[in-house]
Short mmCIF file of C-alpha atoms and ligand atoms in Angstrom, two decimals:
data_model
loop_
_atom_site.label_atom_id
_atom_site.label_comp_id
_atom_site.label_asym_id
_atom_site.label_seq_id
_atom_site.Cartn_x
_atom_site.Cartn_y
_atom_site.Cartn_z
CA MET W 1 7.59 -2.90 -2.22
CA PRO W 2 3.69 -3.49 -1.89
CA GLU W 3 2.08 0.14 -1.76
CA LEU W 4 -1.32 1.27 -1.37
CA ALA W 5 -2.82 -0.36 -4.46
CA GLU W 6 -1.23 -3.59 -3.74
CA VAL W 7 -2.70 -3.72 -0.74
CA GLN W 8 -5.85 -2.61 -1.49
CA ASN W 9 -6.20 -5.75 -4.04
CA PHE W 10 -5.40 -7.92 -1.22
CA VAL W 11 -8.65 -6.54 1.10
CA ASN W 12 -10.63 -6.98 -2.04
CA SER W 13 -9.92 -10.01 -2.90
CA ILE W 14 -9.98 -11.24 0.94
CA ASN W 15 -12.98 -9.45 1.34
CA ALA W 16 -14.38 -11.41 -1.93
CA ASN W 17 -13.30 -15.01 -1.15
CA PHE W 18 -13.11 -15.53 2.86
CA LEU W 19 -15.48 -12.87 4.49
CA GLY W 20 -18.20 -14.81 6.79
CA LEU W 21 -16.33 -18.23 6.67
CA THR W 22 -15.54 -20.28 9.75
CA VAL W 23 -12.14 -20.57 11.13
CA ASN W 24 -11.09 -23.87 11.49
CA ASN W 25 -7.35 -23.24 12.59
CA ILE W 26 -4.52 -20.86 12.06
CA LYS W 27 -1.09 -22.09 12.17
CA PHE W 28 2.47 -19.70 12.61
CA HIS W 29 5.25 -21.71 11.24
CA ARG W 30 7.58 -19.63 12.64
CA GLU W 31 8.32 -17.17 15.48
CA ASN W 32 8.47 -13.58 14.15
CA LEU W 33 8.69 -12.00 11.28
CA ARG W 34 9.93 -8.21 12.08
CA TYR W 35 8.36 -8.45 15.46
CA PRO W 36 7.70 -12.00 17.53
CA PHE W 37 4.21 -12.36 16.81
CA ASP W 38 2.22 -12.34 20.28
CA LEU W 39 0.53 -16.16 19.68
CA GLU W 40 -1.67 -16.53 22.61
CA GLN W 41 -3.71 -13.37 21.06
CA LEU W 42 -3.54 -13.81 17.64
CA ASN W 43 -4.65 -17.62 18.31
CA ASN W 44 -7.48 -15.99 20.22
CA VAL W 45 -8.41 -13.49 17.40
CA PHE W 46 -8.72 -16.43 14.67
CA ALA W 47 -10.16 -19.05 17.17
CA LYS W 48 -11.87 -22.02 15.77
CA GLY W 49 -15.45 -20.61 15.12
CA SER W 50 -14.66 -17.29 14.61
CA SER W 51 -15.26 -15.94 11.39
CA PHE W 52 -14.03 -12.75 8.91
CA LYS W 53 -15.98 -9.95 9.71
CA LYS W 54 -14.77 -6.70 7.63
CA VAL W 55 -11.14 -6.52 6.13
CA PHE W 56 -10.47 -3.10 5.27
CA ARG W 57 -7.02 -1.26 4.23
CA GLU W 58 -5.70 1.58 7.12
CA GLY W 59 -2.80 3.11 5.04
CA LYS W 60 -0.85 0.55 3.77
CA GLN W 61 -1.52 -1.90 6.29
CA LEU W 62 -4.42 -4.45 6.10
CA VAL W 63 -6.92 -4.96 8.58
CA ILE W 64 -8.73 -8.11 9.59
CA GLU W 65 -11.33 -8.03 11.70
CA THR W 66 -12.85 -11.07 13.00
CA THR W 67 -15.92 -11.76 15.62
CA GLN W 68 -12.82 -12.10 18.38
CA GLY W 69 -10.77 -8.92 17.74
CA ALA W 70 -8.43 -7.38 15.22
CA VAL W 71 -5.18 -7.20 13.72
CA ASN W 72 -3.50 -4.71 11.63
CA ILE W 73 -0.77 -6.59 9.02
CA SER W 74 2.02 -4.73 7.23
CA LEU W 75 3.33 -6.55 3.97
CA GLY W 76 6.46 -4.89 4.88
CA MET W 77 8.79 -5.29 1.63
CA SER W 78 7.32 -8.36 0.38
CA GLY W 79 4.41 -9.38 2.16
CA ALA W 80 1.44 -10.96 -0.06
CA PHE W 81 -1.92 -13.28 0.78
CA LYS W 82 -2.62 -16.22 -1.49
CA ALA W 83 -5.23 -18.93 -1.12
CA ILE W 84 -4.62 -22.28 -0.49
CA GLU W 85 -5.97 -25.86 -0.16
CA ASN W 86 -7.23 -26.91 3.48
CA ASN W 87 -5.90 -30.36 3.11
CA SER W 88 -2.36 -29.21 1.17
CA LYS W 89 0.28 -30.74 3.55
CA LYS W 90 2.98 -28.75 1.77
CA ILE W 91 3.98 -25.30 3.17
CA GLU W 92 5.36 -22.89 0.52
CA LYS W 93 9.05 -21.53 0.76
CA HIS W 94 8.52 -18.35 3.13
CA GLN W 95 4.53 -18.92 3.94
CA HIS W 96 4.81 -17.97 7.59
CA VAL W 97 1.25 -18.14 8.44
CA SER W 98 -2.02 -20.26 7.14
CA ILE W 99 -5.47 -20.04 8.02
CA TYR W 100 -7.87 -22.83 7.59
CA PHE W 101 -11.57 -22.41 7.24
CA SER W 102 -14.15 -25.11 7.79
CA ASN W 103 -15.36 -24.99 4.03
CA GLY W 104 -11.86 -26.36 2.90
CA SER W 105 -10.51 -22.82 1.71
CA GLY W 106 -7.61 -21.53 3.25
CA LEU W 107 -5.18 -18.30 3.06
CA ALA W 108 -1.72 -18.01 3.31
CA TYR W 109 0.52 -14.80 4.52
CA ILE W 110 3.93 -15.03 2.35
CA ASP W 111 6.76 -12.84 2.92
CA PRO W 112 10.51 -13.60 1.52
CA ARG W 113 11.85 -10.29 3.30
CA ARG W 114 10.26 -10.94 6.53
CA PHE W 115 10.07 -7.05 7.35
CA GLY W 116 5.84 -7.73 7.54
CA PHE W 117 4.31 -7.62 10.84
CA TRP W 118 0.78 -9.03 12.71
CA LYS W 119 -0.20 -6.60 15.46
CA ILE W 120 -2.95 -7.27 17.68
CA ARG W 121 -5.00 -4.16 16.66
CA ASP W 122 -5.83 -1.33 19.45
CA ALA W 123 -9.13 -0.22 20.05
CA LYS W 124 -7.47 2.96 20.11
CA MET W 125 -6.63 2.66 16.71
CA ASP W 126 -10.67 3.03 15.96
CA GLN W 127 -10.80 6.38 17.38
CA GLY W 128 -9.99 9.09 15.56
CA ASN W 129 -8.04 7.86 12.59
CA ALA W 130 -6.29 11.09 11.77
CA ILE W 131 -4.55 9.94 8.63
CA CYS W 132 -5.63 11.19 5.77
CA ASP W 133 -6.82 8.30 2.74
CA PRO W 134 -5.68 9.19 -0.20
CA LEU W 135 -8.48 7.80 -2.30
CA ASP W 136 -10.45 10.61 -0.57
CA GLU W 137 -9.90 13.72 -2.52
CA ARG W 138 -11.86 15.67 -0.42
CA ALA W 139 -9.86 14.64 2.91
CA LEU W 140 -6.76 15.37 0.31
CA ASN W 141 -7.86 19.07 0.31
CA VAL W 142 -8.64 19.73 4.03
CA VAL W 143 -4.75 18.56 4.50
CA PHE W 144 -3.33 20.66 1.37
CA GLN W 145 -5.35 23.69 3.05
CA ASP W 146 -3.54 23.41 6.37
CA SER W 147 -0.81 25.78 6.83
CA SER W 148 0.87 23.98 9.25
CA ILE W 149 1.85 21.93 6.16
CA THR W 150 1.97 24.32 3.28
CA VAL W 151 4.52 26.82 4.73
CA LYS W 152 7.07 24.01 5.02
CA ASN W 153 10.45 24.34 3.38
CA ARG W 154 10.37 20.78 2.54
CA SER W 155 10.00 18.87 -0.76
CA ILE W 156 6.46 18.23 -1.79
CA LYS W 157 7.54 14.44 -2.40
CA GLU W 158 8.92 13.98 0.70
CA MET W 159 5.55 15.45 2.34
CA LEU W 160 3.37 13.34 0.19
CA MET W 161 5.46 10.12 1.37
CA ASP W 162 4.97 11.23 4.82
CA GLN W 163 3.15 8.45 6.19
CA LYS W 164 1.54 10.77 9.77
CA ILE W 165 -0.02 13.01 7.02
CA ILE W 166 -1.62 10.96 4.35
CA GLY W 167 -1.23 7.05 4.63
CA GLY W 168 -0.32 5.06 1.68
CA ILE W 169 1.90 7.45 -0.75
CA GLY W 170 5.20 5.61 -1.53
CA ASN W 171 7.83 6.54 -3.91
CA ILE W 172 6.07 5.31 -7.16
CA TYR W 173 2.67 7.09 -6.65
CA ALA W 174 4.20 10.08 -5.23
CA LEU W 175 6.03 10.64 -8.64
CA GLU W 176 3.22 9.40 -10.52
CA ALA W 177 1.21 12.46 -9.24
CA LEU W 178 3.46 14.89 -9.13
CA PHE W 179 4.05 14.34 -12.54
CA LEU W 180 0.11 14.47 -13.50
CA ALA W 181 -0.05 17.49 -11.64
CA ARG W 182 2.90 19.08 -13.81
CA ILE W 183 4.79 19.72 -9.86
CA SER W 184 8.47 19.09 -9.87
CA PRO W 185 9.11 16.59 -7.12
CA PHE W 186 11.99 18.95 -5.61
CA ARG W 187 9.78 21.84 -5.21
CA SER W 188 8.96 22.84 -1.51
CA CYS W 189 5.71 22.79 -0.05
CA SER W 190 5.62 26.61 0.40
CA SER W 191 6.13 27.37 -3.25
CA ILE W 192 2.99 25.43 -4.45
CA GLY W 193 -0.02 27.64 -5.31
CA GLN W 194 -3.35 27.22 -4.40
CA LYS W 195 -4.27 26.01 -7.69
CA GLU W 196 -1.33 23.15 -8.11
CA TRP W 197 -2.83 22.22 -4.46
CA LYS W 198 -6.21 21.32 -6.06
CA ILE W 199 -5.35 19.71 -8.83
CA LEU W 200 -2.68 17.36 -6.70
CA ALA W 201 -6.00 16.78 -4.36
CA ASN W 202 -7.78 15.71 -7.67
CA GLN W 203 -5.08 13.51 -9.76
CA ILE W 204 -4.00 11.12 -6.46
CA PRO W 205 -7.09 9.65 -5.95
CA LEU W 206 -7.54 9.16 -9.75
CA MET W 207 -4.30 7.58 -10.54
CA LEU W 208 -4.76 5.44 -7.24
CA GLU W 209 -7.92 4.21 -8.32
CA LYS W 210 -6.42 2.81 -11.70
CA ALA W 211 -3.59 1.49 -10.01
CA ILE W 212 -6.03 -0.10 -7.99
CA ALA W 213 -8.05 -1.73 -11.35
CA PHE W 214 -4.80 -2.38 -12.83
CA GLY W 215 -3.52 -4.93 -9.82
CA GLY W 216 -0.89 -2.30 -8.85
CA SER W 217 2.65 -2.05 -9.81
CA SER W 218 4.90 -5.42 -10.13
CA ILE W 219 7.74 -4.33 -8.78
CA ALA W 220 10.18 -6.72 -7.64
CA SER W 221 8.68 -9.48 -5.64
CA TYR W 222 5.16 -8.62 -5.81
CA ARG W 223 2.59 -10.81 -6.62
CA SER W 224 -1.56 -10.02 -6.78
CA PHE W 225 -3.44 -12.79 -4.54
CA SER W 226 -4.26 -15.14 -7.80
CA GLY W 227 -0.59 -14.77 -8.50
CA ASN W 228 -0.40 -12.61 -11.45
CA LYS W 229 1.90 -9.75 -11.59
CA GLY W 230 -0.03 -6.46 -11.40
CA ASN W 231 0.52 -4.48 -14.94
CA PHE W 232 -0.27 -0.98 -13.87
CA GLN W 233 3.55 -0.43 -14.29
CA GLU W 234 2.72 -0.20 -18.19
CA LEU W 235 1.26 2.96 -17.44
CA HIS W 236 3.94 4.56 -15.41
CA GLN W 237 4.56 8.10 -16.98
CA VAL W 238 7.96 8.49 -15.10
CA TYR W 239 9.01 5.83 -12.53
CA GLY W 240 11.63 3.91 -14.38
CA ARG W 241 11.84 5.48 -17.39
CA GLU W 242 14.91 7.77 -17.43
CA GLY W 243 16.26 8.80 -20.43
CA GLN W 244 13.20 8.15 -22.26
CA LYS W 245 10.61 10.44 -23.99
CA CYS W 246 8.14 12.41 -21.97
CA LEU W 247 4.51 10.96 -22.67
CA ARG W 248 2.76 13.93 -22.05
CA SER W 249 1.19 15.27 -25.94
CA LYS W 250 3.07 18.29 -27.11
CA CYS W 251 6.09 17.80 -24.79
CA SER W 252 9.45 17.25 -25.91
CA GLY W 253 11.52 16.40 -22.62
CA LEU W 254 13.01 13.51 -21.82
CA ILE W 255 12.47 11.97 -18.48
CA ALA W 256 15.50 12.67 -15.43
CA ARG W 257 16.49 10.65 -12.94
CA LEU W 258 18.13 12.74 -9.50
CA PRO W 259 18.80 11.13 -6.29
CA GLN W 260 16.22 12.67 -3.32
CA GLY W 261 16.24 11.97 -0.03
CA GLY W 262 18.00 8.87 -0.40
CA ARG W 263 15.95 7.34 -3.10
CA SER W 264 15.46 8.31 -6.80
CA SER W 265 13.13 10.80 -8.65
CA TRP W 266 11.98 10.42 -11.76
CA TYR W 267 10.59 13.57 -13.43
CA CYS W 268 9.93 15.64 -17.14
CA PRO W 269 12.31 18.86 -16.21
CA ASN W 270 10.33 19.73 -19.61
CA CYS W 271 6.42 20.01 -17.97
CA GLN W 272 7.20 19.59 -14.17
CA LYS W 273 7.34 23.33 -12.84
ZN1 ZN T 1 7.12 16.63 -20.38
#
């Protein structure tokens, strides 16, 4: 599933390659993904003569703002963007949207499992944007000092993955961050000390910056814009490593895997308290 680092990679690639280009036309090759496409409004946002003004990430969603409006795009389980040729008649399998530009380049949206969506951006979404961005250490510190969150009995991992609190942390990055902060994913929020919250707020952005630099984690079907697999998974300290030695120096623990909230949690029982 594309997580924050993968989405940020697509944002960076689209900004680098398509900003300011004039749209020739957009084609939707089916009627729906997770939801039906609102064709009238989408065709308007990407109308002939419009151009890409700004592309940015909001949690795990990607926002494309054109001179005509904006859309929020979720990549769902398997969405990806890819550069295409303007004059190629062939549509790749699972290619659901194609945008063609007047300079001959093109951008395709591919999504084998079709859990993604393209939604017209609501003007309301621009206001307040209260959800914390996990790349922002200061914003994380504010969240981690909010007693309505920190006194809760639910697990720290579940809280980190709550998209209503922090936008964009999924299973992999929650577990990797908790390892770096030496906190067990099973601890309740109310048991975390001030110092630990500080370390966590510091480690999350550092870890994500690294993941972005490495092109994300290539889990299952994920491919980056250039078609390469991301290689952050080579840097995973705990995710997918059950039974292997803990990578923290001087720790003799073995990575364990336990079910938690319907998913797996990997951690080192020896150095994550
Ligand atoms: Zn360890």
